[in-house]
C-alpha positions as CSV (number, residue, x, y, z in Angstrom):
1,A,-5.1,2.3,-2.4
2,L,-2.4,3.0,-4.9
3,T,-4.7,5.4,-6.8
4,N,-5.5,7.1,-3.6
5,M,-1.8,7.5,-2.8
6,L,-1.0,8.9,-6.3
7,K,-3.9,11.3,-6.1
8,Y,-2.6,12.5,-2.7
9,Y,0.6,13.5,-4.6
10,G,-1.3,15.5,-7.1
11,F,-1.7,13.0,-10.0
12,N,-5.0,13.7,-11.6
13,M,-6.3,10.4,-12.8
14,A,-9.5,8.5,-13.3
15,K,-10.3,5.7,-10.9
16,N,-9.5,3.0,-13.5
17,T,-6.2,4.5,-14.8
18,I,-4.0,2.1,-13.0
19,I,-6.2,-0.9,-13.8
20,S,-6.5,0.0,-17.5
21,N,-3.0,1.1,-18.2
22,Y,-0.5,-0.2,-15.7
23,L,-1.7,-3.4,-14.0
24,A,-0.2,-6.6,-15.4
25,Y,-2.2,-9.8,-14.8
26,H,-1.2,-13.3,-14.1
27,S,-3.1,-16.5,-13.4
28,Y,-1.2,-17.6,-10.3
29,N,1.7,-15.2,-9.6
30,F,0.0,-12.6,-7.4
31,V,3.3,-11.4,-5.9
32,D,4.6,-9.7,-9.0
33,F,1.4,-9.3,-10.9
34,Y,-2.4,-9.0,-10.3
35,M,-4.3,-12.2,-10.0
36,G,-8.1,-12.0,-10.2
37,S,-10.4,-9.1,-11.2
38,P,-10.0,-5.6,-9.8
39,K,-13.8,-5.3,-10.0
40,S,-14.6,-8.3,-7.8
41,A,-11.8,-10.2,-6.0
42,G,-8.1,-10.1,-6.7
43,W,-4.6,-10.0,-5.1
44,E,-1.3,-8.3,-5.7
45,M,1.5,-8.1,-3.1
46,A,3.9,-5.3,-2.3
47,P,6.6,-6.2,-4.9
48,G,4.0,-6.0,-7.7
49,I,2.6,-2.7,-6.5
50,V,6.1,-1.3,-6.3
51,S,6.6,-2.3,-10.0
52,V,3.2,-0.9,-11.1
53,C,3.8,2.4,-9.3
54,S,7.3,2.7,-10.5
55,N,6.1,2.3,-14.1
56,F,3.4,4.9,-13.6
57,L,5.9,7.4,-12.0
58,T,8.4,6.9,-14.8
59,S,5.9,7.3,-17.5
60,N,4.7,10.5,-15.9
61,G,8.2,12.0,-15.4
62,S,8.0,12.1,-11.6
63,T,10.9,12.3,-9.3
64,L,9.1,10.4,-6.6
65,R,10.2,6.8,-6.0
66,T,8.3,3.8,-4.7
67,Y,9.7,1.9,-1.8
68,N,8.7,-1.5,-0.4
69,V,8.9,-1.0,3.3
70,T,7.4,-4.4,4.1
71,G,8.5,-5.8,7.5
72,K,8.2,-2.5,9.5
73,N,5.7,-2.6,12.3
74,L,2.7,-0.3,12.1
75,D,4.1,2.1,14.7
76,S,7.3,2.6,12.6
77,L,5.2,3.6,9.6
78,F,3.9,6.6,11.5
79,A,7.2,8.3,10.9
80,Y,6.4,8.4,7.1
81,V,2.9,9.8,7.8
82,E,4.4,12.4,10.2
83,R,6.5,13.6,7.3
84,G,3.5,13.8,4.9
85,H,3.9,10.5,3.2
86,P,0.8,8.2,3.5
87,V,1.6,4.5,3.3
88,V,-0.3,1.7,1.4
89,I,-0.8,-1.2,3.8
90,W,-2.3,-4.6,3.5
91,T,-5.3,-5.3,5.8
92,S,-8.7,-6.7,5.5
93,L,-12.1,-5.5,4.4
94,A,-13.5,-3.3,7.2
95,M,-10.8,-4.7,9.5
96,G,-12.7,-8.0,9.6
97,S,-11.0,-11.3,10.1
98,L,-9.0,-12.6,7.2
99,G,-10.5,-15.6,5.6
100,G,-8.5,-18.7,4.6
101,S,-5.7,-18.6,2.1
102,V,-6.9,-19.0,-1.5
103,S,-3.4,-19.3,-2.9
104,S,0.2,-19.3,-1.9
105,Y,3.2,-18.2,-4.0
106,Q,6.8,-17.3,-3.1
107,G,6.1,-17.3,0.6
108,Y,3.1,-15.0,0.3
109,N,-0.6,-15.9,0.9
110,A,-3.6,-14.5,-0.8
111,Y,-6.4,-14.4,1.8
112,V,-10.2,-14.2,1.4
113,N,-11.2,-10.7,2.7
114,S,-7.7,-9.2,1.9
115,H,-7.7,-5.4,1.2
116,T,-5.3,-2.6,0.8
117,V,-5.8,0.9,2.3
118,L,-3.9,4.1,2.6
119,L,-2.6,4.9,6.1
120,T,-3.1,8.7,6.3
121,G,-3.0,9.6,10.0
122,F,-2.8,8.4,13.6
123,D,-3.5,9.5,17.1
124,R,-1.5,7.5,19.6
125,A,-3.3,9.1,22.6
126,A,-6.7,8.1,21.3
127,G,-5.3,4.8,20.0
128,I,-6.7,5.2,16.4
129,V,-5.4,5.3,12.9
130,S,-7.0,7.1,9.9
131,L,-7.2,5.3,6.6
132,A,-8.3,6.2,3.1
133,D,-10.3,3.2,1.9
134,S,-11.4,3.0,-1.7
135,I,-14.6,1.2,-0.6
136,Y,-15.5,2.8,2.7
137,G,-14.0,6.3,2.4
138,N,-12.0,8.0,5.1
139,V,-12.3,5.8,8.2
140,S,-10.7,5.3,11.6
141,Y,-9.9,2.1,13.5
142,P,-8.2,1.1,16.7
143,I,-4.4,1.0,16.2
144,S,-4.3,-2.5,17.9
145,R,-6.8,-3.9,15.4
146,V,-5.1,-2.5,12.3
147,A,-1.7,-3.6,13.7
148,S,-3.0,-7.1,14.2
149,I,-4.4,-7.5,10.6
150,Y,-1.4,-5.7,9.1
151,S,0.9,-8.2,10.8
152,Q,-1.2,-11.2,9.6
153,Q,-0.7,-9.8,6.1
154,S,3.1,-10.1,6.5
155,S,3.4,-6.4,7.4
156,Q,3.3,-5.4,3.7
157,A,3.7,-1.6,3.1
158,V,4.6,0.7,0.2
159,V,5.5,4.4,0.4
160,L,6.3,7.1,-2.1
161,I,9.1,9.6,-1.4
162,S,11.7,11.5,-3.4
163,Q,15.2,10.1,-3.3
164,A,16.5,13.5,-2.2
165,E,14.2,13.6,0.8
166,L,14.9,10.0,1.7
167,D,18.7,10.7,1.6
168,L,18.3,13.7,3.9
169,W,16.0,11.7,6.2
170,V,18.4,8.8,6.4
171,Q,21.3,11.2,7.2
172,G,19.1,12.8,10.0
173,I,18.9,16.2,8.3
174,D,15.4,17.8,8.1
């Protein structure tokens, strides 16, 4: 999902760039680091993704910044999407049920079937969201289903935006 987001912003990279050059691994701290194998099963929470992305952006001289917007409900994330900023969110594979927790650390749980996707669009009238999924491609799901799984995943979300744009947005200036 992070690679999909960076590609959206024009960073030309191979699929494994982040895995090979920026991901830091740890045997039990999946909050700040990656635990597991990116090629099979693994976990990293929003704080770790923010760190990885920040390192990537800095090393590439970008003015974009990574923000952990965990805790916002799914509907509030639509404001980022409306302004052209897709959002990495934590869900499950194919919006299936989350399995049991395989590990807990610092108040976070690593679930079987956990997955991250990029929230790219929505249609409130039709009740669907559009997602860029590294496994399934561009897919759509009911807002209610995505909101439920996203909530179960502690409403974790990460967005990229320039500090200048964020300042204007917060001040209410478009």
